[in-house]
């Protein structure tokens, strides 16, 4: 089918005809959703390596008690920049990147609803990220308190007020993330408009791929969750530059208000981060199990339910601030209720594998590890959700363990599953499976060696965000083990980086449909032409390509 | 008190140090209540993990496609409403059970009424040390909170009022209670009732700036009579030195700007920026736990605290050797 | 793997297949996200009512901005007339009603400006005075900045129309702009109730 008799040539199919500057220009000026998607994901991966190296330095400092690898301030900047980068400059571009690349392809559209808004969103996002990193050079404010921000990724007031954070570093945090947020919102509006208004004929909402459904839910969450963060940052800037008192506790301001506003953003945010992961495995698990998604409509319902419930649980990050027992109980209850729709998802993925024929590609291995690690992450989340238990666990390494299981063990693993699955589509070449297995095993083992011990560190009373600790408090061995795990992880990541770079040139040609898959993106060439589909497709079920490949037994008979 | 013999023994032997702050070895009611709840919660989650994780692993192993196996697609199954209902309803039941016990424990710990005879202390968080005030006794001390142990139910627990002078801190001694944040412009409360005499280690548990890591905390739980002795001793003003050299040393101290930040009750020093030094030598550590309170350490601290706790709010005072000798000599009299 | 040939959608199917206008979805999304932003500022205002530790307090310095409110709310009406005129191709009337809308919006802004001038220079309430000042100027200012953005776009439409651009071809966009304007008005009702009614 890939024989396209269209008179245009595209630069990345025939790069030799274009000079370097022309190629560069064509990428910078592009409004093509696929290129923007790839740019988002590449940016995210670059930032991931940077923030991962920061984490490695932190683990080096914490490997032994009383280490002097870095200064205290430097350590504080490292975890702030690590957390901020991972959340805003790694997780968020994955959301935007995956949805940009795949949503139009999966719904049989030729572009996004607002292509130029899309390009605007990317560049604004990148600019925000650069502002944040410019703090390393630019934030040596008059009083010399500068360099990168050191207030933690949730920047609790009043530590961020002028009195306690001099110089300009906190301003770089607030403005950089504010600007990046505008880009994120632009991209979310675009995804919603695209999925709602540009589906190809026959693709009713009930036939829309789960991936697209989840991306719509995540965009909805972005619309509602990012503005509270922006509001926080505006208020902080008013405090810092105009002498306002929103969070100025000396003048009647409230320190807890920031926490409420931040977590009204922050909790939906963590679901925003996991959604692209969920969306990816909702495609890869069925394809590699050779079965349709079990309980599709239940999956959609669960996603939407999570979208709503996740907006009413924010104060579970604040069980220790001294809320009333009523409030604590309410937020504990709503938090635990999320286990129900999330459980539905886990069960449906498992049921999809049940009775299937699992093809253990690298992509599928990441998806399987995701399932188990997300189960652990979710169950530790429940432990945190039990308010009294959280009084002990909050701000300890147990929380660090919980959220790395969600963010690395679940989100990142699922994203890798997606990358191994769609890389052939985006580049026309397969990723190397041997390198892929190396990547998988090293990352999986390294990850668990790093983060499993952290649960016990939490039980033994180790608080988070400490740059050093004294020997003899029961933390020495576990910290050393955790640090060793990082080396193993880094080998895995190196294998991945090499795989991606190498396969772009020397990978096995993929063909249009290497996985024998069922959604529309596999019906066009790899990489797809700029206009995606030569003909406007029409679909009759949620697995249009299954219908074509199995005319005797099509899906639409059952839906 | 009740058993004089046991009390004598306790007084004779030094207090046990609970350096490893294991939250699963609780030694006070709030921590114990949470511990009981946590066992239940961990039991349930472990059970779920075993069942669900087992199913996932079973599926991965059992349904693997064998190389060269039957190339046909497996039966296409789209779902089942009964099954969906089952795995919706069962988690809902579990969650409701969890909510029920959570609600009970929250109310039990948080809404605990203050019994008569409770000890009162005010905890004031500073960057990066703790100030403890006992309003009923007029005592001010730092970094080591002394409380009496509880031998019977409801017997003199300590009720803490938590305030902060600057940013948010969090009071956490895992073996005694969960943490409660120490927030400026807001008054929080919590309570503890240690069962056994001992020294319980804890930390500031909310990131509060550069030296958050070295904002350590100790709770010294004593038998009621030891506690009473301690109170009596702390109530006294600083001893006035009689030795002429020490007198000279005190004059040096009083002329330095130390007194702008530190208080020594009974002398011209009444600063409130730093820890009260009136009975410094009765404390085990200096600098909120960064080091043991030994003469050498004390000297090193006063010489240059920035070398020991970089970024802390006490500046390098650049004392001459002679001044340093005198100041240290004087401070060592503050028993 | 074998490539699959995708069936082309027959023309009648393509024509029958109707989905919502993407502009509609876009503008509704924008309004939702803006509402979330305002909600936080409104909540902050409500939270800080009566928490100022020094004066001036709202009851001392605020009076109802009746005229400004009437102007802004009626501009929602005039823009509907403008929209109707445009729909029926009556460019003259469209210009008239659009001009009226711009004028009413501008009066509102001028009023806000003079209110702020009075508060700052005569009543000595600035954004740094107390939490009332901080929340007041942020919330009212956030709203005013939205009025300003709306006015800018309305003026742009006005200018291109006066320059002879066939604005009726852009009816959709004008319609979306009017929705945004209604939204700004609706927010004012909330700001008004919170700041001038509840907060006093
Ligand atoms: C991808 C991100 C992600 C995800 C998906 C989650 C998911 C969950 N999280 Fe987590 N969380 C974070 C990222 C995430 N979290 C981050 C980053 C922080 C720290 C921020 C910071 O402080 O820096 C945090 C912190 C955090 C806290 C605050 C801790 C503290 O600081 O004191 C709490 C407390 O309740 C919590 C709870 C939960 C719960 C209940 C879930 C639930 O969604 C989990 C639901 C899933 C399951 C339960 C498993 C599957 C279900 C079944 C098999 C059904 C049967 C189960 C039952 C009946 C129980 N999380
Ligand atoms: C997506 C989110 C994400 C991810 C992926 C990670 C990944 C990792 N994180 Fe992090 N983390 C957070 C989100 C994330 N983290 C957040 C939100 C916080 C809270 C911050 C705060 O408190 O404010 C945090 C905090 C945090 C802490 C706690 C700090 C503290 O409280 O004091 C620690 C400590 O160990 C840590 C470690 C790690 C490690 C070892 C990894 C590893 O998995 C990283 C693995 C990656 C590498 C090791 C990179 C290696 C790559 C190479 C070496 C290749 C070289 C490159 C080329 C040649 C091109 N993280
Ligand atoms: Cu005080 Cu951390
Ligand atoms: Cu949360």
mmCIF file of N, CA and C in Angstrom, chain A residues 113-114 193 197 199-203 223-224 227-228 231 238 242-246 251-254 257 261 512-514 516 523 535-538 548-549, chain C residues 1 3-9 13-14 17 19-22 25-26 29 32-33 36-37 40-41 43-44 47-48 53 127-131 134-135 138:
data_model
loop_
_atom_site.group_PDB
_atom_site.id
_atom_site.type_symbol
_atom_site.label_atom_id
_atom_site.label_comp_id
_atom_site.label_asym_id
_atom_site.label_seq_id
_atom_site.Cartn_x
_atom_site.Cartn_y
_atom_site.Cartn_z
ATOM 1 N N UNK A 113 -5.831 19.517 14.795
ATOM 2 C CA UNK A 113 -6.833 20.529 14.507
ATOM 3 C C UNK A 113 -6.197 21.893 14.296
ATOM 4 N N UNK A 114 -5.189 22.222 15.103
ATOM 5 C CA UNK A 114 -4.560 23.546 14.984
ATOM 6 C C UNK A 114 -3.044 23.365 14.846
ATOM 7 N N UNK A 193 -9.386 18.926 20.590
ATOM 8 C CA UNK A 193 -10.077 19.346 19.366
ATOM 9 C C UNK A 193 -9.860 18.322 18.255
ATOM 10 N N UNK A 197 -13.029 16.306 16.760
ATOM 11 C CA UNK A 197 -13.584 16.800 15.505
ATOM 12 C C UNK A 197 -12.955 16.197 14.255
ATOM 13 N N UNK A 199 -11.997 12.743 13.651
ATOM 14 C CA UNK A 199 -11.976 11.307 13.450
ATOM 15 C C UNK A 199 -12.474 10.960 12.052
ATOM 16 N N UNK A 200 -11.916 9.904 11.490
ATOM 17 C CA UNK A 200 -12.292 9.548 10.133
ATOM 18 C C UNK A 200 -13.694 8.944 10.139
ATOM 19 N N UNK A 201 -14.323 8.895 8.981
ATOM 20 C CA UNK A 201 -15.693 8.375 8.926
ATOM 21 C C UNK A 201 -15.789 6.998 9.570
ATOM 22 N N UNK A 202 -16.827 6.804 10.331
ATOM 23 C CA UNK A 202 -17.060 5.508 10.955
ATOM 24 C C UNK A 202 -16.453 5.390 12.326
ATOM 25 N N UNK A 203 -15.500 6.283 12.675
ATOM 26 C CA UNK A 203 -14.874 6.138 13.981
ATOM 27 C C UNK A 203 -15.679 6.880 15.041
ATOM 28 N N UNK A 223 -6.108 20.645 31.126
ATOM 29 C CA UNK A 223 -6.883 21.883 31.090
ATOM 30 C C UNK A 223 -7.268 22.335 32.492
ATOM 31 N N UNK A 224 -7.615 21.390 33.348
ATOM 32 C CA UNK A 224 -8.076 21.767 34.671
ATOM 33 C C UNK A 224 -6.947 21.869 35.680
ATOM 34 N N UNK A 227 -3.765 25.288 35.128
ATOM 35 C CA UNK A 227 -4.052 26.661 35.586
ATOM 36 C C UNK A 227 -3.847 26.879 37.088
ATOM 37 N N UNK A 228 -4.246 25.952 37.958
ATOM 38 C CA UNK A 228 -3.918 26.190 39.371
ATOM 39 C C UNK A 228 -2.427 26.364 39.615
ATOM 40 N N UNK A 231 -1.572 29.745 38.468
ATOM 41 C CA UNK A 231 -2.048 30.712 39.462
ATOM 42 C C UNK A 231 -1.063 30.784 40.624
ATOM 43 N N UNK A 238 3.905 37.718 42.351
ATOM 44 C CA UNK A 238 3.351 38.938 42.960
ATOM 45 C C UNK A 238 3.983 39.139 44.333
ATOM 46 N N UNK A 242 6.172 42.269 43.742
ATOM 47 C CA UNK A 242 5.328 43.425 44.037
ATOM 48 C C UNK A 242 5.056 43.545 45.531
ATOM 49 N N UNK A 243 5.674 42.723 46.320
ATOM 50 C CA UNK A 243 5.485 42.826 47.759
ATOM 51 C C UNK A 243 4.151 42.304 48.243
ATOM 52 N N UNK A 244 3.534 41.405 47.502
ATOM 53 C CA UNK A 244 2.253 40.843 47.924
ATOM 54 C C UNK A 244 2.408 39.929 49.129
ATOM 55 N N UNK A 245 1.287 39.451 49.660
ATOM 56 C CA UNK A 245 1.343 38.659 50.887
ATOM 57 C C UNK A 245 0.593 37.342 50.789
ATOM 58 N N UNK A 246 0.423 36.816 49.573
ATOM 59 C CA UNK A 246 -0.338 35.563 49.469
ATOM 60 C C UNK A 246 0.214 34.506 50.424
ATOM 61 N N UNK A 251 2.767 38.460 57.372
ATOM 62 C CA UNK A 251 1.741 39.485 57.175
ATOM 63 C C UNK A 251 0.356 38.861 57.058
ATOM 64 N N UNK A 252 0.144 37.748 57.710
ATOM 65 C CA UNK A 252 -1.180 37.147 57.704
ATOM 66 C C UNK A 252 -1.406 36.164 56.559
ATOM 67 N N UNK A 253 -0.411 35.994 55.699
ATOM 68 C CA UNK A 253 -0.561 35.032 54.617
ATOM 69 C C UNK A 253 -0.504 33.601 55.145
ATOM 70 N N UNK A 254 -0.909 32.667 54.299
ATOM 71 C CA UNK A 254 -0.991 31.286 54.764
ATOM 72 C C UNK A 254 -0.008 30.409 54.010
ATOM 73 N N UNK A 257 -1.991 27.438 52.208
ATOM 74 C CA UNK A 257 -2.730 27.736 50.986
ATOM 75 C C UNK A 257 -1.933 27.303 49.757
ATOM 76 N N UNK A 261 -3.217 24.768 46.792
ATOM 77 C CA UNK A 261 -3.245 25.125 45.372
ATOM 78 C C UNK A 261 -2.269 24.256 44.592
ATOM 79 N N UNK A 512 5.576 -1.516 6.732
ATOM 80 C CA UNK A 512 4.490 -0.691 7.256
ATOM 81 C C UNK A 512 3.925 -1.222 8.559
ATOM 82 N N UNK A 513 3.913 -2.536 8.699
ATOM 83 C CA UNK A 513 3.129 -3.117 9.788
ATOM 84 C C UNK A 513 3.904 -4.255 10.438
ATOM 85 N N UNK A 514 5.013 -3.950 11.096
ATOM 86 C CA UNK A 514 5.890 -5.035 11.571
ATOM 87 C C UNK A 514 5.250 -5.903 12.650
ATOM 88 N N UNK A 516 2.036 -6.743 12.940
ATOM 89 C CA UNK A 516 0.742 -7.295 12.569
ATOM 90 C C UNK A 516 -0.330 -6.720 13.494
ATOM 91 N N UNK A 523 -1.538 1.331 8.958
ATOM 92 C CA UNK A 523 -2.020 1.191 7.580
ATOM 93 C C UNK A 523 -1.345 2.172 6.640
ATOM 94 N N UNK A 535 -5.643 8.174 1.264
ATOM 95 C CA UNK A 535 -7.097 8.197 1.157
ATOM 96 C C UNK A 535 -7.675 8.346 2.553
ATOM 97 N N UNK A 536 -8.820 8.993 2.624
ATOM 98 C CA UNK A 536 -9.460 9.091 3.927
ATOM 99 C C UNK A 536 -10.014 7.721 4.274
ATOM 100 N N UNK A 537 -9.570 7.118 5.375
ATOM 101 C CA UNK A 537 -10.032 5.762 5.675
ATOM 102 C C UNK A 537 -11.432 5.758 6.270
ATOM 103 N N UNK A 538 -12.021 4.589 6.270
ATOM 104 C CA UNK A 538 -13.307 4.445 6.942
ATOM 105 C C UNK A 538 -13.189 3.211 7.835
ATOM 106 N N UNK A 548 -9.800 -6.033 8.275
ATOM 107 C CA UNK A 548 -9.311 -6.254 6.920
ATOM 108 C C UNK A 548 -8.542 -7.559 6.802
ATOM 109 N N UNK A 549 -7.780 -7.868 7.856
ATOM 110 C CA UNK A 549 -6.956 -9.065 7.779
ATOM 111 C C UNK A 549 -7.770 -10.334 7.997
ATOM 112 N N UNK C 1 5.631 -8.120 7.570
ATOM 113 C CA UNK C 1 4.197 -8.454 7.528
ATOM 114 C C UNK C 1 3.549 -7.867 6.272
ATOM 115 N N UNK C 3 1.247 -5.744 3.981
ATOM 116 C CA UNK C 3 0.567 -4.462 4.154
ATOM 117 C C UNK C 3 -0.917 -4.662 3.939
ATOM 118 N N UNK C 4 -1.653 -3.820 4.560
ATOM 119 C CA UNK C 4 -3.083 -3.927 4.458
ATOM 120 C C UNK C 4 -3.570 -2.745 3.641
ATOM 121 N N UNK C 5 -4.466 -2.991 2.731
ATOM 122 C CA UNK C 5 -4.975 -1.870 1.946
ATOM 123 C C UNK C 5 -6.220 -1.333 2.624
ATOM 124 N N UNK C 6 -6.123 -0.078 2.912
ATOM 125 C CA UNK C 6 -7.202 0.553 3.647
ATOM 126 C C UNK C 6 -8.314 0.933 2.687
ATOM 127 N N UNK C 7 -9.545 0.652 3.008
ATOM 128 C CA UNK C 7 -10.614 1.098 2.097
ATOM 129 C C UNK C 7 -10.774 2.611 2.207
ATOM 130 N N UNK C 8 -10.975 3.217 1.077
ATOM 131 C CA UNK C 8 -11.272 4.645 1.068
ATOM 132 C C UNK C 8 -12.722 4.840 1.481
ATOM 133 N N UNK C 9 -12.962 5.896 2.249
ATOM 134 C CA UNK C 9 -14.345 6.169 2.615
ATOM 135 C C UNK C 9 -15.089 6.702 1.412
ATOM 136 N N UNK C 13 -20.388 8.686 2.432
ATOM 137 C CA UNK C 13 -20.072 8.455 3.834
ATOM 138 C C UNK C 13 -19.328 9.662 4.395
ATOM 139 N N UNK C 14 -18.349 10.127 3.613
ATOM 140 C CA UNK C 14 -17.586 11.277 4.078
ATOM 141 C C UNK C 14 -18.486 12.472 4.314
ATOM 142 N N UNK C 17 -20.680 12.109 7.422
ATOM 143 C CA UNK C 17 -19.929 12.010 8.674
ATOM 144 C C UNK C 17 -19.660 13.402 9.223
ATOM 145 N N UNK C 19 -18.840 15.962 12.342
ATOM 146 C CA UNK C 19 -18.304 16.084 13.700
ATOM 147 C C UNK C 19 -18.343 17.552 14.087
ATOM 148 N N UNK C 20 -18.245 17.856 15.379
ATOM 149 C CA UNK C 20 -18.324 19.261 15.790
ATOM 150 C C UNK C 20 -17.228 20.100 15.154
ATOM 151 N N UNK C 21 -17.478 21.391 15.114
ATOM 152 C CA UNK C 21 -16.516 22.358 14.588
ATOM 153 C C UNK C 21 -15.304 22.404 15.511
ATOM 154 N N UNK C 22 -14.095 22.351 14.947
ATOM 155 C CA UNK C 22 -12.928 22.319 15.834
ATOM 156 C C UNK C 22 -12.754 23.636 16.578
ATOM 157 N N UNK C 25 -14.794 23.488 19.713
ATOM 158 C CA UNK C 25 -14.139 22.692 20.751
ATOM 159 C C UNK C 25 -12.964 23.453 21.332
ATOM 160 N N UNK C 26 -12.198 24.091 20.462
ATOM 161 C CA UNK C 26 -11.027 24.828 20.932
ATOM 162 C C UNK C 26 -11.405 25.936 21.892
ATOM 163 N N UNK C 29 -12.609 24.650 25.216
ATOM 164 C CA UNK C 29 -11.494 24.195 26.036
ATOM 165 C C UNK C 29 -10.777 25.376 26.661
ATOM 166 N N UNK C 32 -12.741 26.673 29.521
ATOM 167 C CA UNK C 32 -12.655 25.795 30.695
ATOM 168 C C UNK C 32 -11.350 26.033 31.439
ATOM 169 N N UNK C 33 -10.263 26.116 30.686
ATOM 170 C CA UNK C 33 -8.982 26.235 31.364
ATOM 171 C C UNK C 33 -8.842 27.604 32.027
ATOM 172 N N UNK C 36 -10.620 27.558 35.287
ATOM 173 C CA UNK C 36 -9.846 26.944 36.362
ATOM 174 C C UNK C 36 -8.890 27.962 36.967
ATOM 175 N N UNK C 37 -8.304 28.794 36.113
ATOM 176 C CA UNK C 37 -7.382 29.818 36.611
ATOM 177 C C UNK C 37 -8.101 30.790 37.531
ATOM 178 N N UNK C 40 -9.050 29.583 41.128
ATOM 179 C CA UNK C 40 -8.021 29.619 42.162
ATOM 180 C C UNK C 40 -7.908 31.026 42.755
ATOM 181 N N UNK C 41 -7.934 32.035 41.884
ATOM 182 C CA UNK C 41 -7.833 33.400 42.417
ATOM 183 C C UNK C 41 -9.052 33.756 43.252
ATOM 184 N N UNK C 43 -10.893 31.635 44.954
ATOM 185 C CA UNK C 43 -10.779 30.922 46.222
ATOM 186 C C UNK C 43 -9.784 31.636 47.141
ATOM 187 N N UNK C 44 -8.683 32.090 46.563
ATOM 188 C CA UNK C 44 -7.700 32.814 47.376
ATOM 189 C C UNK C 44 -8.349 34.050 47.983
ATOM 190 N N UNK C 47 -10.685 33.025 50.732
ATOM 191 C CA UNK C 47 -9.935 32.528 51.886
ATOM 192 C C UNK C 47 -9.392 33.669 52.730
ATOM 193 N N UNK C 48 -8.976 34.748 52.079
ATOM 194 C CA UNK C 48 -8.326 35.823 52.815
ATOM 195 C C UNK C 48 -9.291 36.915 53.277
ATOM 196 N N UNK C 53 -4.174 41.902 58.625
ATOM 197 C CA UNK C 53 -3.876 42.288 59.997
ATOM 198 C C UNK C 53 -3.744 43.797 60.165
ATOM 199 N N UNK C 127 -0.911 46.872 46.487
ATOM 200 C CA UNK C 127 -0.869 45.401 46.475
ATOM 201 C C UNK C 127 -0.027 44.885 47.642
ATOM 202 N N UNK C 128 0.845 45.744 48.178
ATOM 203 C CA UNK C 128 1.731 45.317 49.264
ATOM 204 C C UNK C 128 1.212 45.713 50.639
ATOM 205 N N UNK C 129 0.047 46.378 50.699
ATOM 206 C CA UNK C 129 -0.402 46.876 51.999
ATOM 207 C C UNK C 129 -0.801 45.755 52.944
ATOM 208 N N UNK C 130 -1.681 44.889 52.486
ATOM 209 C CA UNK C 130 -2.150 43.783 53.335
ATOM 210 C C UNK C 130 -2.698 42.680 52.437
ATOM 211 N N UNK C 131 -3.172 41.603 53.033
ATOM 212 C CA UNK C 131 -3.645 40.524 52.162
ATOM 213 C C UNK C 131 -4.872 40.933 51.366
ATOM 214 N N UNK C 134 -3.431 42.572 48.335
ATOM 215 C CA UNK C 134 -2.819 41.571 47.466
ATOM 216 C C UNK C 134 -3.876 40.811 46.671
ATOM 217 N N UNK C 135 -4.887 40.327 47.377
ATOM 218 C CA UNK C 135 -5.874 39.508 46.669
ATOM 219 C C UNK C 135 -6.769 40.377 45.791
ATOM 220 N N UNK C 138 -4.922 41.415 42.575
ATOM 221 C CA UNK C 138 -4.656 40.268 41.699
ATOM 222 C C UNK C 138 -5.926 39.816 41.009
#
